[in-house]
Coordinates of C-alpha atoms in Angstrom, one line a residue:
M20 CA -41.7 -67.0 -48.7
S21 CA -40.8 -67.0 -52.3
E22 CA -43.4 -66.2 -55.0
A23 CA -43.1 -69.8 -56.4
V24 CA -43.8 -71.4 -53.0
R25 CA -46.8 -69.0 -52.5
V26 CA -48.2 -69.9 -55.9
L27 CA -47.8 -73.7 -55.2
Q28 CA -49.6 -73.3 -51.9
E29 CA -52.5 -71.5 -53.6
V30 CA -52.7 -74.2 -56.3
D31 CA -52.6 -76.9 -53.6
T32 CA -55.5 -75.1 -51.7
A33 CA -57.7 -75.2 -54.8
V34 CA -57.2 -78.9 -55.5
G35 CA -59.5 -81.2 -53.6
V36 CA -62.0 -78.5 -52.7
H37 CA -65.3 -79.4 -51.2
Y38 CA -68.3 -77.1 -50.4
L39 CA -70.0 -76.6 -47.1
V40 CA -73.6 -75.6 -47.6
K41 CA -75.7 -73.9 -44.9
V42 CA -79.3 -72.6 -45.3
D43 CA -80.3 -70.1 -42.7
G44 CA -77.5 -71.3 -40.6
E45 CA -78.6 -75.0 -40.9
D46 CA -75.7 -77.2 -42.0
L47 CA -76.7 -79.3 -45.0
G48 CA -73.2 -80.9 -45.2
H49 CA -70.3 -81.0 -47.6
F50 CA -70.7 -81.4 -51.4
S51 CA -68.0 -82.5 -53.8
S52 CA -69.3 -80.5 -56.8
C53 CA -70.8 -77.0 -57.1
E54 CA -71.9 -75.7 -60.5
G55 CA -73.8 -72.5 -61.5
L56 CA -72.4 -69.8 -59.3
G57 CA -72.5 -66.8 -61.5
V58 CA -74.3 -63.7 -62.7
E59 CA -75.4 -62.5 -66.2
V60 CA -76.1 -58.9 -67.1
V61 CA -79.2 -58.9 -69.4
L62 CA -78.7 -56.3 -72.1
E63 CA -81.2 -54.4 -74.2
S64 CA -80.2 -53.3 -77.7
R65 CA -81.2 -49.8 -78.7
E66 CA -80.7 -48.2 -82.1
E67 CA -80.3 -44.5 -82.1
G68 CA -81.1 -42.3 -85.0
G69 CA -78.0 -40.5 -86.3
F70 CA -75.7 -43.0 -84.5
N71 CA -74.9 -45.2 -87.5
T72 CA -71.7 -46.8 -86.2
G73 CA -73.3 -49.2 -83.8
V74 CA -76.1 -50.2 -81.5
W75 CA -76.3 -49.2 -77.8
Q76 CA -76.1 -52.2 -75.4
L77 CA -77.9 -51.1 -72.2
P78 CA -77.9 -53.1 -69.0
T79 CA -81.4 -53.9 -67.7
R80 CA -81.2 -56.5 -64.9
L81 CA -79.1 -59.3 -63.5
K82 CA -79.9 -63.0 -63.9
Y83 CA -78.5 -65.7 -61.6
P84 CA -78.3 -69.3 -62.8
N85 CA -79.4 -72.1 -60.5
V86 CA -76.7 -73.6 -58.3
K87 CA -76.3 -77.4 -58.6
L88 CA -74.6 -79.2 -55.7
S89 CA -73.6 -82.9 -55.9
R90 CA -72.1 -85.5 -53.6
P91 CA -72.0 -89.2 -52.8
L92 CA -74.9 -90.3 -50.6
G93 CA -74.0 -90.2 -46.9
A94 CA -75.0 -88.8 -43.6
G95 CA -75.7 -85.4 -45.1
T96 CA -78.5 -86.8 -47.2
G97 CA -80.7 -86.9 -44.2
K98 CA -80.0 -83.2 -43.5
V99 CA -81.2 -82.3 -46.9
A100 CA -84.3 -84.4 -46.6
R101 CA -85.2 -82.8 -43.3
W102 CA -84.7 -79.3 -44.7
L103 CA -86.8 -80.1 -47.8
S104 CA -89.5 -81.4 -45.4
K105 CA -89.5 -78.1 -43.5
V106 CA -89.6 -76.2 -46.8
S107 CA -92.6 -78.2 -48.0
Q108 CA -94.6 -77.0 -45.0
G109 CA -94.4 -73.5 -46.2
L110 CA -92.1 -72.4 -49.1
V111 CA -90.1 -69.4 -47.9
A112 CA -87.1 -67.9 -49.6
T113 CA -84.1 -68.1 -47.3
T114 CA -80.4 -67.2 -47.3
A115 CA -77.6 -69.7 -47.9
T116 CA -73.8 -69.8 -47.7
I117 CA -71.6 -72.0 -49.8
T118 CA -68.0 -72.1 -48.4
A119 CA -65.3 -73.7 -50.5
R120 CA -62.9 -75.5 -48.2
S121 CA -59.5 -77.1 -48.8
T122 CA -58.9 -80.8 -47.8
S123 CA -57.2 -79.4 -44.6
G124 CA -60.5 -77.7 -43.7
Q125 CA -59.3 -74.2 -44.4
D126 CA -62.0 -71.8 -45.8
I127 CA -61.0 -70.5 -49.2
V128 CA -64.0 -68.4 -50.2
T129 CA -67.7 -68.0 -49.1
W130 CA -70.6 -67.0 -51.3
N131 CA -73.7 -65.7 -49.6
L132 CA -76.9 -66.2 -51.5
L133 CA -80.2 -64.3 -51.1
G134 CA -83.8 -65.6 -51.7
V135 CA -82.8 -69.3 -51.9
V136 CA -85.5 -71.8 -52.8
P137 CA -85.0 -75.5 -53.7
V138 CA -85.7 -76.4 -57.3
R139 CA -85.1 -80.1 -57.2
W140 CA -83.4 -82.9 -55.4
T141 CA -82.3 -85.9 -57.4
G142 CA -81.2 -89.2 -55.7
P143 CA -79.4 -92.2 -57.2
S144 CA -80.8 -94.8 -59.6
L145 CA -81.4 -97.7 -57.4
T146 CA -79.9 -100.7 -59.2
T147 CA -77.4 -103.3 -58.2
E148 CA -76.2 -103.8 -61.8
N149 CA -73.5 -101.2 -61.8
G150 CA -70.7 -100.4 -59.5
K151 CA -71.1 -96.7 -59.6
V152 CA -71.1 -94.4 -56.5
A153 CA -74.6 -93.5 -55.5
T154 CA -74.9 -89.7 -55.7
E155 CA -77.4 -87.0 -54.9
T156 CA -77.9 -83.6 -56.5
L157 CA -79.5 -80.5 -54.9
E158 CA -80.5 -77.6 -57.2
L159 CA -81.1 -74.2 -55.7
A160 CA -82.5 -71.0 -57.3
H161 CA -81.5 -67.6 -55.8
H162 CA -82.0 -63.9 -56.3
G163 CA -78.3 -62.9 -56.0
F164 CA -75.3 -62.5 -53.8
H165 CA -74.8 -60.2 -50.8
D166 CA -71.9 -58.8 -48.7
G167 CA -69.5 -58.8 -51.6
A168 CA -69.6 -62.5 -51.5
G169 CA -66.8 -64.4 -53.3
W170 CA -66.6 -62.3 -56.4

């Protein structure tokens, strides 16, 4: 296979990606948008006497932004509602996987998250005045990645 064909196949794989979300193995369905997967190294600035050419930037800890998942309302909405109901009975941090999939169903990459807790669920504005697609958004906090997940 030529390099050009391989690159085109990779680009095609990345177009039309959707995200399968599972929490402790429980399938919450596919989402069309996933934002916030990342990590930030928090730095502490230290000035050292006699070191006049700069300031030391020392890493202290890692911060993980919340992950926001969005999709049109559908059958998966009930799965999220059931999971949130279970969580409300006793808030326990869990694990989650977010798998990016191509339109053909091929797994592209999976991120494994630790200490996942729901932050908020937002449903659609209920109005008949506009012709917009009704969407839902699920926001999750987490304590980091494991198993070399995705990055």
